Amino acid sequence: MLIQQLVNGLTLGAVYTLLALSFSLVMGILGILNLAIAELFMIGGYLGFTLIQAGFPLPVAVLGGMTGAAMIAIVIEKIGYQPLRDAPLVTPMLSTLGFSIILQNVATNIWGSDPAQLPDEYFGKQYTLGPVNIGEMQLIVLIATVVLVALVAFIVQKTPMGRALRAVAENREVARILGVSADRLTMLAFILSGSLAGVAGVLIALHYGTITPYLGVEIGLKAIAVMVIGGTRQIWGALVAGPLIGIAEVLTVAYGGSQVRDFVVYGFMILILLLRPQGLLGGARSDQGQRV
Amino acid sequence: MSTYYASLLAESGILLLGALSVYIILATGQLSLGNGAFMGIGAYLSSYLTVALNVPLTLALVISAIAAGIIGAIVAFPALRLKGIYLAMATVGFGEMVRSFFLNFDAMGGSGGYRGMQHISVGYVWLWAGGVLIAVMLLERSRVWLEMQAVHDDETAAGLIGLNTTVTKIVAFGVGAAVAAISGGLFAHHNVYIEPANFGFDRSIEFVLAVILGGSTVGPGSLVGSLLLVFLPEFLRPIADWRLAAFGTLLIVVLLVRRQGILDRSLIRTLTFRRAAA
Amino acid sequence: MSNALLQLTGVTKTFGGIHALSGMVCEVPEGKIVGVIGPNGAGKTTLFNTITGAYRADAGEVKLKGVDVTQWPSYRIVREGIARTFQNIRLFGSMTVWEHLLVAQPHSESAWRRLLPISWANPAAQERAEEVMTFFGLTELRDRPAKSLPYGIQRKVEMARAVTARPKLLLLDEPVAGMNHDEAEEIRELMIRLRDTGLTILLIEHDMNFVMRLCDYLYVLDFGVLIAEGKPEDVRTNPVVLDAYLGKDN
């Protein structure tokens, strides 16, 4: 039983990790919280859903969700971030809030506010490994998460593009002097995080088999908590904190009642903000260390 | 006045108080995205007092405001070391925790909500809303408000002219929380039914929206914002389903084109000068 | 036990591995103008930050008129009688000149009076603000947003703000940086007039001529260490000092 809970928790954690990573990419490089990522996640999910229901295979659905989210991310960057990039950080954050409100309204109008359901046959097979039942979709989510995180880590650590991203994260001015185009990289960060959120949305929507326009807010806010807990500027933070919180949440529901879980998750986030603001995996408090 | 418009007016009065609660805190440079929680505390506490303990409403509101104010001050204390976005995130977390608390608070209905309050008139709502607005407008011309502005503009410099920025920020948070609580108490007694969902992230955002759109540098800006948010949908009837998107768009436009919001000090001066000349 | 207004003994401030200040010892006698000079990065602003409590000294003591203020929070030190201006002018973006001078004043009235509109409740504050504005020649500019004023005037506003609360000691961080000769002269004269009202001044400045003609005493820092001190004419010819400056890209 416990192991089953752990597996479920890991799956939930995988969602959190992907979404927290999306938030963290923008936060680490630009210092702002892109609240619209939560809605990109939700819209990605709807796009994927629609594609699956129209008969397209899984990879197409994932691609569709990812592309749709990335395109919206581009719009947000051009209109909501670029003109405001020199304003105090709260201002672009509020701008992304505006986009978030718009996107949720759009989704509600296009797809309705009642949960959309996927018929059972899409749920796929159940595999049994010892005492544990694991669904096909669950497996896909877990594997996809590992692959995506590894991909992002590789991009950020090993490619010239990633180095440039980190340079901009450290110091915009210096990066510019060194010939790095901060604007283009900002766009890149938005596209990367938007795509990630979109893919996460597709995977989760298909895993749970249901989606509502409020998915973004429900899971998004918690993903922010996960980002804070893991460390806003560390990729690895999201990787560790995601499963941690996912499991904690599932266990709380199993043994404490489903209503308390939010209390626990956010309580933990606030504790971290107060006692160890750099997050579990952050470096020493005064040492900014690697941002992405 | 028809009951429909009366209830819209009451709604805007309640929103005005919520907006002011954000405004007061924002004046010291702190953005709170969790004032829905203080509204909830005010709503539940005042409802309990009037329904279960038969306390007269006005007294119940005052007590709830004080209680919320104390909680706000306590919350503000650890929040002092958080800046900008981190503070905003912490307030979001706090808001969710309070909502979660009320969801589990079966003594007052939990997710099923709480009822039994006596309905109040729109006049009573505006007695409070108007009163607090006037108080804020007077306060804006005081030494205390200048000090809050100093903390907002440059906290370090403010400390170096002898201002105790810690006290300023905490008191502002407490007062903001108290005002939000009054908004909650009035909401509870106008709606005669409350549930935790009324006081979550959406509500906190609504408050912030009203302030940013209406004018984030002057008290009456919150008035403009609340009237806008409540009454504009009436004019946007044909696109009623898209009113949220409209407000989202308005928010982005304001931030791009007129960051201080619709109303600001110079606009007020222009308007009042014209009136005096006429 | 001298009658020094400000006394620093063994003050040290470290950041990571860097000693921004090492064992700083200095005294500022009452009613004098004392200068702190040294190449860029010598620790002069760190010194100011440590005196005013923005940084907590890692070792040593800062005493104001014999009172140990080393561990005090900034606002308390300021209320005890120290005021400062900043290298890169820190005015309040939303305030007029007049408002700057009102907000900087000590709390002479009761708490509840501070909640009332200023025009009703505090004539004394308004009088003091008028006084300071006249002294600095800012009266015509009283309702202008401070940050919209020319650079030289902004520096005057910052000084006026610092002086409003009648401090005993005024710390000026590069008060004439970026100014032309006439503007700098105006500031120099203001400083002398301020000293004549009994104010003690400690100043950081790069402009050597300015410093030589104005200061009663000089302290020279390099790499956080006091390398020389004395009257301007002595310091000017001190080989250690010359070496420190010539050895840098100044």
PDB file of N, CA, C and O in Angstrom, chain A residues 27 31-33 79 83-84 87 90-91 94-95 97-99 101-102 105-106 109 221 224 228 232 259-260 262-263 266-267 269-270 273-274, chain B residues 31 33 78 81-82 85-86 88-90 92-94 96-97 99-100 104 201 205 208 212 241-245 248-249 251-252 255-256 259:
ATOM      1  N   MET A  27      12.354  32.336 -13.880  1.00  0.00           N
ATOM      2  CA  MET A  27      12.705  33.009 -12.633  1.00  0.00           C
ATOM      3  C   MET A  27      14.210  33.114 -12.492  1.00  0.00           C
ATOM      4  O   MET A  27      14.746  34.146 -12.097  1.00  0.00           O
ATOM      5  N   GLY A  31      14.455  36.617 -13.255  1.00  0.00           N
ATOM      6  CA  GLY A  31      14.092  37.089 -11.931  1.00  0.00           C
ATOM      7  C   GLY A  31      12.607  37.329 -11.753  1.00  0.00           C
ATOM      8  O   GLY A  31      12.177  37.796 -10.707  1.00  0.00           O
ATOM      9  N   ILE A  32      11.808  37.027 -12.783  1.00  0.00           N
ATOM     10  CA  ILE A  32      10.379  37.271 -12.608  1.00  0.00           C
ATOM     11  C   ILE A  32       9.601  35.970 -12.529  1.00  0.00           C
ATOM     12  O   ILE A  32      10.040  34.925 -13.000  1.00  0.00           O
ATOM     13  N   LEU A  33       8.440  36.070 -11.960  1.00  0.00           N
ATOM     14  CA  LEU A  33       7.552  34.939 -11.867  1.00  0.00           C
ATOM     15  C   LEU A  33       6.560  35.059 -13.024  1.00  0.00           C
ATOM     16  O   LEU A  33       5.773  35.995 -13.065  1.00  0.00           O
ATOM     17  N   ILE A  79       4.723  41.039 -25.925  1.00  0.00           N
ATOM     18  CA  ILE A  79       3.816  42.093 -25.464  1.00  0.00           C
ATOM     19  C   ILE A  79       3.935  42.359 -23.970  1.00  0.00           C
ATOM     20  O   ILE A  79       3.874  43.498 -23.525  1.00  0.00           O
ATOM     21  N   PRO A  83       8.497  45.076 -23.311  1.00  0.00           N
ATOM     22  CA  PRO A  83       8.370  46.507 -23.019  1.00  0.00           C
ATOM     23  C   PRO A  83       8.584  46.833 -21.546  1.00  0.00           C
ATOM     24  O   PRO A  83       8.835  47.976 -21.191  1.00  0.00           O
ATOM     25  N   LEU A  84       8.478  45.823 -20.698  1.00  0.00           N
ATOM     26  CA  LEU A  84       8.521  46.101 -19.265  1.00  0.00           C
ATOM     27  C   LEU A  84       9.798  45.615 -18.614  1.00  0.00           C
ATOM     28  O   LEU A  84       9.902  45.574 -17.400  1.00  0.00           O
ATOM     29  N   ALA A  87      11.364  47.616 -15.839  1.00  0.00           N
ATOM     30  CA  ALA A  87      10.527  48.046 -14.708  1.00  0.00           C
ATOM     31  C   ALA A  87      10.818  47.152 -13.503  1.00  0.00           C
ATOM     32  O   ALA A  87      11.400  46.084 -13.644  1.00  0.00           O
ATOM     33  N   VAL A  90       8.060  43.334 -10.159  1.00  0.00           N
ATOM     34  CA  VAL A  90       6.659  43.047  -9.892  1.00  0.00           C
ATOM     35  C   VAL A  90       5.787  43.420 -11.091  1.00  0.00           C
ATOM     36  O   VAL A  90       4.771  42.785 -11.337  1.00  0.00           O
ATOM     37  N   THR A  91       6.204  44.427 -11.841  1.00  0.00           N
ATOM     38  CA  THR A  91       5.376  44.887 -12.954  1.00  0.00           C
ATOM     39  C   THR A  91       5.217  43.838 -14.052  1.00  0.00           C
ATOM     40  O   THR A  91       4.091  43.527 -14.437  1.00  0.00           O
ATOM     41  N   LEU A  94       2.895  41.165 -12.876  1.00  0.00           N
ATOM     42  CA  LEU A  94       1.476  41.509 -12.955  1.00  0.00           C
ATOM     43  C   LEU A  94       0.996  41.411 -14.402  1.00  0.00           C
ATOM     44  O   LEU A  94      -0.147  41.046 -14.659  1.00  0.00           O
ATOM     45  N   SER A  95       1.875  41.734 -15.333  1.00  0.00           N
ATOM     46  CA  SER A  95       1.497  41.631 -16.735  1.00  0.00           C
ATOM     47  C   SER A  95       1.215  40.170 -17.096  1.00  0.00           C
ATOM     48  O   SER A  95       0.230  39.863 -17.778  1.00  0.00           O
ATOM     49  N   LEU A  97       0.201  38.057 -15.106  1.00  0.00           N
ATOM     50  CA  LEU A  97      -1.074  37.774 -14.450  1.00  0.00           C
ATOM     51  C   LEU A  97      -2.227  38.129 -15.388  1.00  0.00           C
ATOM     52  O   LEU A  97      -3.208  37.393 -15.505  1.00  0.00           O
ATOM     53  N   GLY A  98      -2.096  39.275 -16.062  1.00  0.00           N
ATOM     54  CA  GLY A  98      -3.114  39.681 -17.022  1.00  0.00           C
ATOM     55  C   GLY A  98      -3.313  38.627 -18.101  1.00  0.00           C
ATOM     56  O   GLY A  98      -4.441  38.253 -18.426  1.00  0.00           O
ATOM     57  N   PHE A  99      -2.199  38.122 -18.622  1.00  0.00           N
ATOM     58  CA  PHE A  99      -2.292  37.079 -19.643  1.00  0.00           C
ATOM     59  C   PHE A  99      -2.943  35.830 -19.085  1.00  0.00           C
ATOM     60  O   PHE A  99      -3.723  35.148 -19.755  1.00  0.00           O
ATOM     61  N   ILE A 101      -5.151  35.637 -16.764  1.00  0.00           N
ATOM     62  CA  ILE A 101      -6.604  35.845 -16.685  1.00  0.00           C
ATOM     63  C   ILE A 101      -7.240  35.670 -18.056  1.00  0.00           C
ATOM     64  O   ILE A 101      -8.283  35.017 -18.207  1.00  0.00           O
ATOM     65  N   ILE A 102      -6.606  36.255 -19.062  1.00  0.00           N
ATOM     66  CA  ILE A 102      -7.146  36.143 -20.422  1.00  0.00           C
ATOM     67  C   ILE A 102      -7.205  34.688 -20.865  1.00  0.00           C
ATOM     68  O   ILE A 102      -8.222  34.208 -21.368  1.00  0.00           O
ATOM     69  N   ASN A 105      -9.957  32.641 -19.299  1.00  0.00           N
ATOM     70  CA  ASN A 105     -11.256  33.008 -19.860  1.00  0.00           C
ATOM     71  C   ASN A 105     -11.437  32.384 -21.241  1.00  0.00           C
ATOM     72  O   ASN A 105     -12.491  31.857 -21.575  1.00  0.00           O
ATOM     73  N   VAL A 106     -10.389  32.471 -22.059  1.00  0.00           N
ATOM     74  CA  VAL A 106     -10.443  31.900 -23.402  1.00  0.00           C
ATOM     75  C   VAL A 106     -10.729  30.406 -23.331  1.00  0.00           C
ATOM     76  O   VAL A 106     -11.593  29.874 -24.022  1.00  0.00           O
ATOM     77  N   ASN A 109     -14.262  29.620 -22.434  1.00  0.00           N
ATOM     78  CA  ASN A 109     -15.211  29.851 -23.515  1.00  0.00           C
ATOM     79  C   ASN A 109     -15.115  28.815 -24.619  1.00  0.00           C
ATOM     80  O   ASN A 109     -16.109  28.424 -25.205  1.00  0.00           O
ATOM     81  N   LEU A 221      -0.096  26.915  -8.808  1.00  0.00           N
ATOM     82  CA  LEU A 221       0.296  27.555  -7.561  1.00  0.00           C
ATOM     83  C   LEU A 221       1.157  26.613  -6.735  1.00  0.00           C
ATOM     84  O   LEU A 221       2.139  27.016  -6.120  1.00  0.00           O
ATOM     85  N   ILE A 224       4.617  26.435  -8.002  1.00  0.00           N
ATOM     86  CA  ILE A 224       5.419  27.565  -7.532  1.00  0.00           C
ATOM     87  C   ILE A 224       5.987  27.235  -6.161  1.00  0.00           C
ATOM     88  O   ILE A 224       7.158  27.507  -5.861  1.00  0.00           O
ATOM     89  N   VAL A 228       9.924  27.044  -5.056  1.00  0.00           N
ATOM     90  CA  VAL A 228      10.512  27.743  -3.912  1.00  0.00           C
ATOM     91  C   VAL A 228      11.203  26.757  -2.977  1.00  0.00           C
ATOM     92  O   VAL A 228      12.308  26.993  -2.507  1.00  0.00           O
ATOM     93  N   THR A 232      14.680  28.357  -6.111  1.00  0.00           N
ATOM     94  CA  THR A 232      14.156  28.951  -7.332  1.00  0.00           C
ATOM     95  C   THR A 232      15.162  28.962  -8.462  1.00  0.00           C
ATOM     96  O   THR A 232      14.797  29.093  -9.610  1.00  0.00           O
ATOM     97  N   GLN A 259      -8.375  17.498   2.465  1.00  0.00           N
ATOM     98  CA  GLN A 259      -8.461  18.941   2.590  1.00  0.00           C
ATOM     99  C   GLN A 259      -7.217  19.565   3.212  1.00  0.00           C
ATOM    100  O   GLN A 259      -6.965  20.734   3.052  1.00  0.00           O
ATOM    101  N   VAL A 260      -6.454  18.747   3.925  1.00  0.00           N
ATOM    102  CA  VAL A 260      -5.334  19.343   4.650  1.00  0.00           C
ATOM    103  C   VAL A 260      -4.102  19.510   3.781  1.00  0.00           C
ATOM    104  O   VAL A 260      -3.165  20.190   4.126  1.00  0.00           O
ATOM    105  N   ASP A 262      -3.305  21.060   1.040  1.00  0.00           N
ATOM    106  CA  ASP A 262      -2.850  22.385   0.636  1.00  0.00           C
ATOM    107  C   ASP A 262      -2.155  23.070   1.789  1.00  0.00           C
ATOM    108  O   ASP A 262      -1.140  23.735   1.628  1.00  0.00           O
ATOM    109  N   PHE A 263      -2.744  22.906   2.955  1.00  0.00           N
ATOM    110  CA  PHE A 263      -2.177  23.514   4.145  1.00  0.00           C
ATOM    111  C   PHE A 263      -0.734  23.067   4.336  1.00  0.00           C
ATOM    112  O   PHE A 263       0.163  23.868   4.583  1.00  0.00           O
ATOM    113  N   TYR A 266       1.688  24.432   1.293  1.00  0.00           N
ATOM    114  CA  TYR A 266       2.014  25.858   1.383  1.00  0.00           C
ATOM    115  C   TYR A 266       2.694  26.199   2.695  1.00  0.00           C
ATOM    116  O   TYR A 266       3.523  27.107   2.757  1.00  0.00           O
ATOM    117  N   GLY A 267       2.318  25.489   3.726  1.00  0.00           N
ATOM    118  CA  GLY A 267       2.994  25.723   5.000  1.00  0.00           C
ATOM    119  C   GLY A 267       4.480  25.454   4.863  1.00  0.00           C
ATOM    120  O   GLY A 267       5.315  26.230   5.329  1.00  0.00           O
ATOM    121  N   MET A 269       6.183  25.604   2.122  1.00  0.00           N
ATOM    122  CA  MET A 269       6.778  26.660   1.293  1.00  0.00           C
ATOM    123  C   MET A 269       7.112  27.885   2.120  1.00  0.00           C
ATOM    124  O   MET A 269       8.191  28.469   2.008  1.00  0.00           O
ATOM    125  N   ILE A 270       6.182  28.284   2.972  1.00  0.00           N
ATOM    126  CA  ILE A 270       6.418  29.477   3.781  1.00  0.00           C
ATOM    127  C   ILE A 270       7.565  29.240   4.753  1.00  0.00           C
ATOM    128  O   ILE A 270       8.410  30.118   4.968  1.00  0.00           O
ATOM    129  N   LEU A 273      10.689  29.714   2.840  1.00  0.00           N
ATOM    130  CA  LEU A 273      10.932  31.133   2.547  1.00  0.00           C
ATOM    131  C   LEU A 273      11.506  31.852   3.756  1.00  0.00           C
ATOM    132  O   LEU A 273      12.327  32.751   3.634  1.00  0.00           O
ATOM    133  N   LEU A 274      11.051  31.444   4.916  1.00  0.00           N
ATOM    134  CA  LEU A 274      11.495  32.130   6.121  1.00  0.00           C
ATOM    135  C   LEU A 274      12.819  31.622   6.643  1.00  0.00           C
ATOM    136  O   LEU A 274      13.647  32.392   7.115  1.00  0.00           O
TER     137      LEU A 274
ATOM    138  N   LEU B  31       3.739  44.100  -1.993  1.00  0.00           N
ATOM    139  CA  LEU B  31       2.592  43.635  -2.766  1.00  0.00           C
ATOM    140  C   LEU B  31       2.038  42.386  -2.099  1.00  0.00           C
ATOM    141  O   LEU B  31       2.723  41.372  -1.999  1.00  0.00           O
ATOM    142  N   LEU B  33      -0.609  39.406  -2.313  1.00  0.00           N
ATOM    143  CA  LEU B  33      -1.536  38.675  -3.163  1.00  0.00           C
ATOM    144  C   LEU B  33      -2.362  37.726  -2.307  1.00  0.00           C
ATOM    145  O   LEU B  33      -2.865  36.712  -2.800  1.00  0.00           O
ATOM    146  N   PRO B  78       7.593  38.065  10.026  1.00  0.00           N
ATOM    147  CA  PRO B  78       8.577  37.256   9.297  1.00  0.00           C
ATOM    148  C   PRO B  78       8.674  37.654   7.835  1.00  0.00           C
ATOM    149  O   PRO B  78       9.702  37.457   7.204  1.00  0.00           O
ATOM    150  N   ARG B  81      11.645  40.125   5.807  1.00  0.00           N
ATOM    151  CA  ARG B  81      12.908  39.849   5.149  1.00  0.00           C
ATOM    152  C   ARG B  81      12.713  39.414   3.708  1.00  0.00           C
ATOM    153  O   ARG B  81      13.665  39.188   2.992  1.00  0.00           O
ATOM    154  N   LEU B  82      11.448  39.314   3.277  1.00  0.00           N
ATOM    155  CA  LEU B  82      11.190  38.930   1.897  1.00  0.00           C
ATOM    156  C   LEU B  82      10.903  40.164   1.068  1.00  0.00           C
ATOM    157  O   LEU B  82      10.202  41.058   1.498  1.00  0.00           O
ATOM    158  N   ILE B  85       8.975  39.831  -5.297  1.00  0.00           N
ATOM    159  CA  ILE B  85       8.282  38.629  -5.759  1.00  0.00           C
ATOM    160  C   ILE B  85       8.216  37.554  -4.688  1.00  0.00           C
ATOM    161  O   ILE B  85       7.229  36.838  -4.586  1.00  0.00           O
ATOM    162  N   TYR B  86       9.264  37.468  -3.880  1.00  0.00           N
ATOM    163  CA  TYR B  86       9.249  36.457  -2.833  1.00  0.00           C
ATOM    164  C   TYR B  86       8.173  36.746  -1.802  1.00  0.00           C
ATOM    165  O   TYR B  86       7.506  35.849  -1.282  1.00  0.00           O
ATOM    166  N   ALA B  88       5.431  38.375  -2.493  1.00  0.00           N
ATOM    167  CA  ALA B  88       4.172  38.074  -3.165  1.00  0.00           C
ATOM    168  C   ALA B  88       3.882  36.580  -3.107  1.00  0.00           C
ATOM    169  O   ALA B  88       2.758  36.163  -2.822  1.00  0.00           O
ATOM    170  N   MET B  89       4.892  35.775  -3.343  1.00  0.00           N
ATOM    171  CA  MET B  89       4.689  34.318  -3.307  1.00  0.00           C
ATOM    172  C   MET B  89       4.300  33.850  -1.914  1.00  0.00           C
ATOM    173  O   MET B  89       3.439  32.990  -1.743  1.00  0.00           O
ATOM    174  N   ALA B  90       4.935  34.446  -0.910  1.00  0.00           N
ATOM    175  CA  ALA B  90       4.604  34.058   0.459  1.00  0.00           C
ATOM    176  C   ALA B  90       3.151  34.410   0.777  1.00  0.00           C
ATOM    177  O   ALA B  90       2.449  33.649   1.436  1.00  0.00           O
ATOM    178  N   VAL B  92       0.734  34.547  -1.344  1.00  0.00           N
ATOM    179  CA  VAL B  92      -0.097  33.567  -2.037  1.00  0.00           C
ATOM    180  C   VAL B  92      -0.206  32.295  -1.197  1.00  0.00           C
ATOM    181  O   VAL B  92      -1.294  31.760  -0.985  1.00  0.00           O
ATOM    182  N   GLY B  93       0.942  31.862  -0.703  1.00  0.00           N
ATOM    183  CA  GLY B  93       0.960  30.662   0.130  1.00  0.00           C
ATOM    184  C   GLY B  93       0.106  30.834   1.367  1.00  0.00           C
ATOM    185  O   GLY B  93      -0.679  29.943   1.741  1.00  0.00           O
ATOM    186  N   PHE B  94       0.218  31.997   1.991  1.00  0.00           N
ATOM    187  CA  PHE B  94      -0.576  32.272   3.182  1.00  0.00           C
ATOM    188  C   PHE B  94      -2.059  32.213   2.848  1.00  0.00           C
ATOM    189  O   PHE B  94      -2.858  31.618   3.577  1.00  0.00           O
ATOM    190  N   GLU B  96      -3.561  30.588   0.476  1.00  0.00           N
ATOM    191  CA  GLU B  96      -3.997  29.220   0.255  1.00  0.00           C
ATOM    192  C   GLU B  96      -4.122  28.456   1.561  1.00  0.00           C
ATOM    193  O   GLU B  96      -5.016  27.633   1.746  1.00  0.00           O
ATOM    194  N   MET B  97      -3.209  28.733   2.482  1.00  0.00           N
ATOM    195  CA  MET B  97      -3.273  28.051   3.773  1.00  0.00           C
ATOM    196  C   MET B  97      -4.545  28.417   4.522  1.00  0.00           C
ATOM    197  O   MET B  97      -5.220  27.546   5.100  1.00  0.00           O
ATOM    198  N   ARG B  99      -7.368  29.505   3.226  1.00  0.00           N
ATOM    199  CA  ARG B  99      -8.506  28.905   2.528  1.00  0.00           C
ATOM    200  C   ARG B  99      -8.621  27.430   2.892  1.00  0.00           C
ATOM    201  O   ARG B  99      -9.707  26.908   3.158  1.00  0.00           O
ATOM    202  N   SER B 100      -7.483  26.769   2.896  1.00  0.00           N
ATOM    203  CA  SER B 100      -7.465  25.360   3.262  1.00  0.00           C
ATOM    204  C   SER B 100      -7.961  25.165   4.690  1.00  0.00           C
ATOM    205  O   SER B 100      -8.688  24.219   4.996  1.00  0.00           O
ATOM    206  N   ASN B 104     -11.459  22.999   6.079  1.00  0.00           N
ATOM    207  CA  ASN B 104     -11.462  21.941   7.072  1.00  0.00           C
ATOM    208  C   ASN B 104     -12.160  22.324   8.366  1.00  0.00           C
ATOM    209  O   ASN B 104     -12.269  21.514   9.285  1.00  0.00           O
ATOM    210  N   PHE B 201      -7.490  32.748  -3.988  1.00  0.00           N
ATOM    211  CA  PHE B 201      -6.564  33.482  -4.847  1.00  0.00           C
ATOM    212  C   PHE B 201      -7.315  34.424  -5.789  1.00  0.00           C
ATOM    213  O   PHE B 201      -6.915  35.573  -5.990  1.00  0.00           O
ATOM    214  N   ILE B 205      -6.672  38.416  -6.187  1.00  0.00           N
ATOM    215  CA  ILE B 205      -6.314  39.021  -7.474  1.00  0.00           C
ATOM    216  C   ILE B 205      -7.288  40.128  -7.840  1.00  0.00           C
ATOM    217  O   ILE B 205      -6.902  41.157  -8.383  1.00  0.00           O
ATOM    218  N   VAL B 208      -6.251  43.271  -6.173  1.00  0.00           N
ATOM    219  CA  VAL B 208      -5.061  43.847  -6.794  1.00  0.00           C
ATOM    220  C   VAL B 208      -5.420  44.482  -8.136  1.00  0.00           C
ATOM    221  O   VAL B 208      -4.967  45.571  -8.471  1.00  0.00           O
ATOM    222  N   ILE B 212      -4.606  48.335  -9.230  1.00  0.00           N
ATOM    223  CA  ILE B 212      -3.680  48.620 -10.330  1.00  0.00           C
ATOM    224  C   ILE B 212      -4.403  49.337 -11.462  1.00  0.00           C
ATOM    225  O   ILE B 212      -3.883  50.274 -12.054  1.00  0.00           O
ATOM    226  N   ASP B 241     -19.347  36.915 -21.641  1.00  0.00           N
ATOM    227  CA  ASP B 241     -18.511  35.751 -21.387  1.00  0.00           C
ATOM    228  C   ASP B 241     -17.034  36.093 -21.424  1.00  0.00           C
ATOM    229  O   ASP B 241     -16.211  35.323 -20.952  1.00  0.00           O
ATOM    230  N   TRP B 242     -16.724  37.224 -21.995  1.00  0.00           N
ATOM    231  CA  TRP B 242     -15.322  37.561 -22.152  1.00  0.00           C
ATOM    232  C   TRP B 242     -14.895  38.693 -21.227  1.00  0.00           C
ATOM    233  O   TRP B 242     -13.840  39.289 -21.408  1.00  0.00           O
ATOM    234  N   ARG B 243     -15.711  38.981 -20.215  1.00  0.00           N
ATOM    235  CA  ARG B 243     -15.353  40.148 -19.415  1.00  0.00           C
ATOM    236  C   ARG B 243     -14.052  39.954 -18.661  1.00  0.00           C
ATOM    237  O   ARG B 243     -13.280  40.903 -18.490  1.00  0.00           O
ATOM    238  N   LEU B 244     -13.785  38.710 -18.251  1.00  0.00           N
ATOM    239  CA  LEU B 244     -12.514  38.477 -17.565  1.00  0.00           C
ATOM    240  C   LEU B 244     -11.343  38.749 -18.498  1.00  0.00           C
ATOM    241  O   LEU B 244     -10.360  39.385 -18.124  1.00  0.00           O
ATOM    242  N   ALA B 245     -11.469  38.260 -19.727  1.00  0.00           N
ATOM    243  CA  ALA B 245     -10.394  38.514 -20.691  1.00  0.00           C
ATOM    244  C   ALA B 245     -10.236  40.012 -20.917  1.00  0.00           C
ATOM    245  O   ALA B 245      -9.123  40.520 -21.080  1.00  0.00           O
ATOM    246  N   GLY B 248      -8.274  41.332 -18.086  1.00  0.00           N
ATOM    247  CA  GLY B 248      -6.883  40.927 -18.222  1.00  0.00           C
ATOM    248  C   GLY B 248      -6.174  41.823 -19.228  1.00  0.00           C
ATOM    249  O   GLY B 248      -5.057  42.281 -19.011  1.00  0.00           O
ATOM    250  N   THR B 249      -6.863  42.067 -20.335  1.00  0.00           N
ATOM    251  CA  THR B 249      -6.297  42.930 -21.367  1.00  0.00           C
ATOM    252  C   THR B 249      -6.095  44.339 -20.834  1.00  0.00           C
ATOM    253  O   THR B 249      -5.057  44.965 -21.064  1.00  0.00           O
ATOM    254  N   LEU B 251      -5.559  45.215 -17.840  1.00  0.00           N
ATOM    255  CA  LEU B 251      -4.415  45.207 -16.923  1.00  0.00           C
ATOM    256  C   LEU B 251      -3.116  45.347 -17.699  1.00  0.00           C
ATOM    257  O   LEU B 251      -2.258  46.165 -17.365  1.00  0.00           O
ATOM    258  N   ILE B 252      -2.984  44.556 -18.760  1.00  0.00           N
ATOM    259  CA  ILE B 252      -1.755  44.603 -19.543  1.00  0.00           C
ATOM    260  C   ILE B 252      -1.588  45.978 -20.188  1.00  0.00           C
ATOM    261  O   ILE B 252      -0.505  46.576 -20.172  1.00  0.00           O
ATOM    262  N   LEU B 255      -0.467  48.542 -17.645  1.00  0.00           N
ATOM    263  CA  LEU B 255       0.936  48.392 -17.273  1.00  0.00           C
ATOM    264  C   LEU B 255       1.864  48.888 -18.372  1.00  0.00           C
ATOM    265  O   LEU B 255       2.941  49.405 -18.106  1.00  0.00           O
ATOM    266  N   LEU B 256       1.416  48.749 -19.615  1.00  0.00           N
ATOM    267  CA  LEU B 256       2.265  49.181 -20.711  1.00  0.00           C
ATOM    268  C   LEU B 256       2.197  50.686 -20.924  1.00  0.00           C
ATOM    269  O   LEU B 256       3.184  51.332 -21.246  1.00  0.00           O
ATOM    270  N   ARG B 259       1.273  53.149 -16.195  1.00  0.00           N
ATOM    271  CA  ARG B 259       1.517  52.200 -15.133  1.00  0.00           C
ATOM    272  C   ARG B 259       0.849  52.557 -13.814  1.00  0.00           C
ATOM    273  O   ARG B 259       0.518  51.685 -13.020  1.00  0.00           O
TER     274      ARG B 259
END
